[in-house]
Coordinates of C-alpha atoms in Angstrom, one line a residue:
M1 CA 84.3 127.0 99.9
N2 CA 84.9 126.4 103.6
K3 CA 88.6 125.9 103.0
W4 CA 88.6 122.4 104.4
E5 CA 91.8 120.3 104.1
L6 CA 91.8 117.6 101.4
R7 CA 93.8 114.5 102.2
Q8 CA 94.5 111.4 100.1
V9 CA 95.4 107.8 101.1
D10 CA 96.0 104.7 99.0
V11 CA 95.3 101.2 100.2
N12 CA 98.0 98.7 99.5
N13 CA 96.8 95.5 97.8
A14 CA 93.2 96.5 98.4
F15 CA 91.6 93.4 96.7
L16 CA 93.5 91.1 99.1
N17 CA 91.4 92.5 102.0
G18 CA 88.1 91.3 100.5
I19 CA 86.4 88.4 102.2
L20 CA 84.6 86.0 99.8
V21 CA 81.0 84.9 100.5
E22 CA 80.8 82.6 97.6
D23 CA 82.6 79.2 97.3
V24 CA 85.6 79.7 95.1
Y25 CA 88.2 77.0 94.5
M26 CA 91.6 77.1 92.9
G27 CA 94.3 74.6 92.0
Q28 CA 97.3 74.3 94.3
P29 CA 99.8 77.0 93.2
E30 CA 103.1 75.9 91.7
G31 CA 105.7 75.6 94.4
F32 CA 103.1 74.9 97.2
I33 CA 101.7 71.6 96.0
D34 CA 101.1 69.0 98.8
P35 CA 102.9 65.9 97.6
S36 CA 100.6 63.7 99.6
R37 CA 97.5 65.2 98.0
P38 CA 98.5 66.7 94.7
L39 CA 95.0 66.5 93.2
H40 CA 93.4 68.4 96.0
V41 CA 92.2 72.0 95.5
C42 CA 92.2 75.1 97.7
K43 CA 89.1 76.8 98.9
L44 CA 89.7 80.6 99.0
K45 CA 88.6 82.5 102.1
K46 CA 89.9 85.9 100.8
A47 CA 89.9 87.4 97.4
L48 CA 92.9 87.4 95.0
Y49 CA 93.7 89.7 92.1
G50 CA 92.1 88.4 89.0
L51 CA 88.9 87.1 90.6
K52 CA 85.7 88.7 89.2
Q53 CA 84.4 88.8 92.8
A54 CA 87.5 90.7 94.0
P55 CA 86.3 94.4 93.5
K56 CA 82.9 93.8 95.1
A57 CA 84.4 91.8 98.0
W58 CA 86.9 94.6 98.7
F59 CA 84.2 97.3 98.6
E60 CA 81.9 95.3 100.8
R61 CA 84.7 94.8 103.3
L62 CA 85.5 98.6 103.3
K63 CA 81.8 99.5 103.6
D64 CA 81.3 97.1 106.5
V65 CA 84.2 98.7 108.4
M66 CA 83.1 102.2 107.6
V67 CA 79.4 101.8 108.3
V68 CA 79.1 99.1 110.9
K69 CA 82.4 99.7 112.9
W70 CA 82.9 103.4 112.5
G71 CA 79.4 104.7 112.2
F72 CA 79.6 106.3 108.8
Q73 CA 76.5 106.6 106.5
N74 CA 76.5 105.7 102.8
S75 CA 75.4 108.5 100.5
R76 CA 72.2 107.8 98.6
S77 CA 73.3 109.8 95.6
D78 CA 76.8 108.3 95.4
N79 CA 77.5 104.8 96.7
S80 CA 81.2 105.6 96.9
L81 CA 80.7 108.5 99.3
F82 CA 80.6 108.0 103.0
Y83 CA 79.9 110.7 105.6
K84 CA 79.6 111.1 109.4
W85 CA 78.3 113.8 111.7
I86 CA 79.7 114.2 115.2
G87 CA 77.9 117.1 116.8
D88 CA 78.2 120.1 114.4
Q89 CA 81.3 118.6 112.7
V90 CA 81.1 116.5 109.5
I91 CA 83.6 114.3 107.6
F92 CA 83.4 112.9 104.1
V93 CA 85.3 109.9 102.6
L94 CA 85.2 109.5 98.9
V95 CA 86.4 106.1 97.5
Y96 CA 87.5 105.0 94.1
V97 CA 88.7 101.4 94.4
D98 CA 91.9 101.8 96.5
D99 CA 92.2 105.6 96.1
I100 CA 90.5 107.6 98.9
I101 CA 90.0 111.3 99.5
I102 CA 89.1 112.6 103.0
T103 CA 87.9 116.0 104.0
S104 CA 86.2 117.4 107.0
S105 CA 85.3 120.5 108.9
S106 CA 87.7 119.2 111.6
D107 CA 91.4 118.4 110.9
Q108 CA 91.4 116.2 114.0
M109 CA 88.6 114.1 112.6
V110 CA 90.5 113.6 109.3
Q111 CA 93.6 112.4 111.2
Q112 CA 91.5 110.1 113.4
V113 CA 90.0 108.4 110.3
I114 CA 93.4 108.0 108.7
T115 CA 94.7 106.5 111.9
N116 CA 91.7 104.1 112.0
M117 CA 92.3 103.1 108.4
Q118 CA 96.0 102.4 109.1
N119 CA 95.0 100.1 111.9
A120 CA 92.4 98.2 109.7
F121 CA 94.3 98.1 106.4
A122 CA 97.9 98.6 105.1
L123 CA 97.8 102.0 103.4
K124 CA 100.0 104.9 102.4
D125 CA 99.2 108.4 103.6
L126 CA 99.8 110.6 100.5
G127 CA 99.3 113.8 102.4
K128 CA 97.4 116.8 100.9
L129 CA 95.5 116.0 97.7
S130 CA 97.6 116.8 94.6
Y131 CA 96.9 114.1 92.0
F132 CA 93.9 111.9 91.7
L133 CA 92.9 109.6 88.8
G134 CA 94.8 111.7 86.3
I135 CA 93.4 115.0 87.7
E136 CA 96.0 117.5 89.1
V137 CA 94.8 119.5 92.1
T138 CA 96.6 122.8 92.8
K139 CA 95.9 124.9 95.8
T140 CA 95.7 128.6 95.0
A141 CA 95.2 131.8 97.1
S142 CA 91.5 131.9 96.0
G143 CA 90.7 128.2 96.0
I144 CA 91.7 125.0 94.2
Y145 CA 92.5 124.4 90.6
L146 CA 91.8 121.2 88.7
S147 CA 93.5 120.3 85.5
Q148 CA 94.6 117.3 83.4
S149 CA 97.8 118.7 81.9
K150 CA 99.8 115.5 82.2
Y151 CA 96.9 113.4 80.9
I152 CA 96.6 115.7 77.8
V153 CA 100.3 115.6 77.1
N154 CA 100.3 111.8 77.2
L155 CA 97.2 111.7 75.0
L156 CA 98.9 114.0 72.4
A157 CA 102.0 111.8 72.4
K158 CA 100.0 108.7 72.0
H159 CA 98.5 110.0 68.7
N160 CA 101.8 111.5 67.5
M161 CA 100.6 115.1 67.9
A162 CA 103.0 116.3 70.6
D163 CA 104.5 118.8 68.2
C164 CA 101.3 119.8 66.4
S165 CA 100.3 123.5 65.8
P166 CA 97.6 124.7 68.2
V167 CA 94.3 126.2 67.0
P168 CA 92.1 128.7 68.9
T169 CA 88.8 126.8 68.9
P170 CA 87.7 123.2 69.5
M171 CA 85.7 123.0 66.2
A172 CA 85.6 124.9 63.0
T173 CA 82.8 127.5 63.1
G174 CA 79.9 127.1 60.7
H175 CA 80.9 123.5 59.9
Y176 CA 78.5 120.7 60.8
L177 CA 79.7 117.1 61.0
T178 CA 77.4 114.6 59.4
K179 CA 77.5 110.9 58.6
G180 CA 78.5 111.7 55.1
S181 CA 79.1 109.4 52.1
E182 CA 82.8 109.0 52.5
S183 CA 84.3 105.6 53.1
V184 CA 85.2 104.6 56.7
I185 CA 88.8 105.3 57.7
S186 CA 91.3 102.5 58.2
N187 CA 92.3 103.6 61.7
V188 CA 88.9 103.2 63.3
S189 CA 90.4 101.9 66.5
Q190 CA 92.6 105.0 66.8
Y191 CA 89.6 107.3 66.3
R192 CA 87.7 105.4 69.0
S193 CA 90.6 105.5 71.4
A194 CA 91.1 109.2 71.0
V195 CA 87.4 110.1 71.4
R196 CA 87.1 107.9 74.5
A197 CA 90.2 109.5 76.0
L198 CA 88.7 112.9 75.2
Q199 CA 85.5 112.0 77.1
Y200 CA 87.7 111.7 80.2
V201 CA 89.2 115.2 79.6
T202 CA 85.7 116.7 79.9
L203 CA 85.9 116.1 83.6
T204 CA 87.9 119.4 83.9
R205 CA 87.3 120.9 80.5
P206 CA 83.6 121.7 80.1
E207 CA 84.2 123.8 77.0
I208 CA 85.0 120.7 74.9
T209 CA 81.9 118.8 76.0
F210 CA 79.9 119.7 72.9
S211 CA 82.7 118.8 70.5
V212 CA 83.3 115.4 72.2
N213 CA 79.6 114.7 72.2
K214 CA 79.6 115.3 68.4
L215 CA 82.6 113.2 67.7
S216 CA 81.1 110.4 69.8
Q217 CA 78.2 110.0 67.4
F218 CA 80.5 108.6 64.7
L219 CA 82.3 105.9 66.6
T220 CA 80.8 103.1 64.5
S221 CA 81.9 104.4 61.1
P222 CA 84.2 107.4 61.3
T223 CA 85.3 109.1 58.1
A224 CA 88.3 111.2 57.2
E225 CA 86.3 114.3 58.0
H226 CA 85.5 113.0 61.5
W227 CA 89.2 112.1 62.1
E228 CA 90.2 115.6 61.0
A229 CA 87.7 117.1 63.4
C230 CA 89.1 114.9 66.2
K231 CA 92.7 116.0 65.4
R232 CA 91.6 119.6 65.5
L233 CA 90.2 119.1 69.0
L234 CA 93.6 117.6 70.0
R235 CA 95.3 120.7 68.5
Y236 CA 93.1 122.9 70.5
L237 CA 94.1 121.0 73.7
K238 CA 97.7 121.5 72.7
G239 CA 97.3 125.2 73.0
T240 CA 95.3 125.1 76.2
I241 CA 97.0 122.3 78.1
H242 CA 96.9 124.2 81.4
F243 CA 93.2 125.2 81.2
G244 CA 91.0 123.6 83.9
L245 CA 88.4 124.3 86.6
H246 CA 88.8 126.8 89.3
F247 CA 86.8 126.3 92.5
Y248 CA 86.8 129.5 94.6
H249 CA 86.7 129.9 98.4
Y250 CA 84.5 133.0 98.3
G251 CA 81.0 133.5 97.0
N252 CA 77.6 132.6 98.1
M253 CA 76.0 129.1 98.0
Q254 CA 73.3 130.0 95.6
I255 CA 72.6 127.5 92.8
N256 CA 72.2 128.9 89.2
Y257 CA 71.2 126.7 86.3
F258 CA 71.6 127.5 82.6
S259 CA 70.4 125.5 79.7
D260 CA 70.1 125.8 75.9
S261 CA 69.3 123.8 72.8
D262 CA 70.3 124.1 69.1
W263 CA 66.7 123.2 68.0
A264 CA 67.0 120.3 65.6
C265 CA 70.2 121.4 64.0
D266 CA 71.5 117.8 63.4
K267 CA 71.4 117.3 59.7
D268 CA 71.3 113.5 59.9
D269 CA 68.2 113.0 62.1
R270 CA 67.0 116.5 63.0
K271 CA 67.3 115.9 66.7
S272 CA 68.3 118.7 69.0
V273 CA 71.5 118.9 71.1
A274 CA 70.8 120.2 74.6
G275 CA 73.2 121.4 77.1
Y276 CA 73.2 122.7 80.7
A277 CA 75.5 124.2 83.3
V278 CA 74.9 124.3 87.1
Y279 CA 76.8 126.7 89.3
L280 CA 77.1 126.7 93.1
G281 CA 78.0 130.3 93.7
L282 CA 80.9 131.0 91.3
N283 CA 81.8 127.3 90.9
L284 CA 80.7 125.2 88.0
V285 CA 79.8 121.8 89.5
S286 CA 77.8 120.0 86.8
W287 CA 77.4 120.3 83.0
S288 CA 76.3 118.3 80.0
S289 CA 75.9 118.3 76.2
K290 CA 74.0 115.5 74.6
K291 CA 71.6 114.7 71.8
Q292 CA 68.0 114.6 73.0
A293 CA 66.3 111.2 72.9
V294 CA 63.2 110.6 70.8
V295 CA 60.1 110.9 72.9
S296 CA 57.4 108.4 71.9
R297 CA 53.8 109.6 71.1
S298 CA 52.4 107.7 74.0
S299 CA 54.8 109.3 76.4
T300 CA 54.0 112.7 75.1
E301 CA 50.3 112.1 75.5
A302 CA 50.8 110.8 79.0

């Protein structure tokens, strides 16, 4: 909303930067065996790809550099978010393994952090943010637009639905999915794979959140009816590939919250499905659709 620049960098061989605090040993690698001590092993000082300690060692190394050396603070709400105030200027660094997004109220601060990172780690400056973890970022005259067109195209191709006929709605109206008495389909793994992929699509497609939540309730024993509903959702995405989230520059910073419930409409267990949407000005920033948990009597009384 302040029209800050968004920059992206990628750390080369990130896990190799991690410093191990545990004692980890490995056999001498082929081609580098000491002929005078062939039975000796190597003690690792730094992490290697394949070690279970590698991801944590890399993040701790990055965190140490960001917080101790450069004076950043770690966000309490998101451990992967770092921020720093210098006077009235602020900079944010968001980390996902080796992919990093940087934004600030000052372009000079962004460039300084990128320069510092280049001195500390081998990295690629990818320029302005355009593609991050399967999400396409497009700058528009009124803000930025997030979509997952490429991800959806690949998802349709994976399930042999690239040429399917689109439908106008995610689910059939007036039709409620239940556990049913039909036998479980043979392609259970395909159903699970499709639904899990659809869960990732909800990052930019809030209108399918309810449908994906419903399909997720039958992962253990999906029937032909559930698979047809899943394919219908894929057909809906086929016709709306370029839909996404638009974040606008203009508007106020007022927070508006909307919520609703279907009031025990689940025919299997009579639980309610509740949903909410949170707007910051004109921008949808948080949403959910999930079945409500059972509240114990003791908790209710308390």
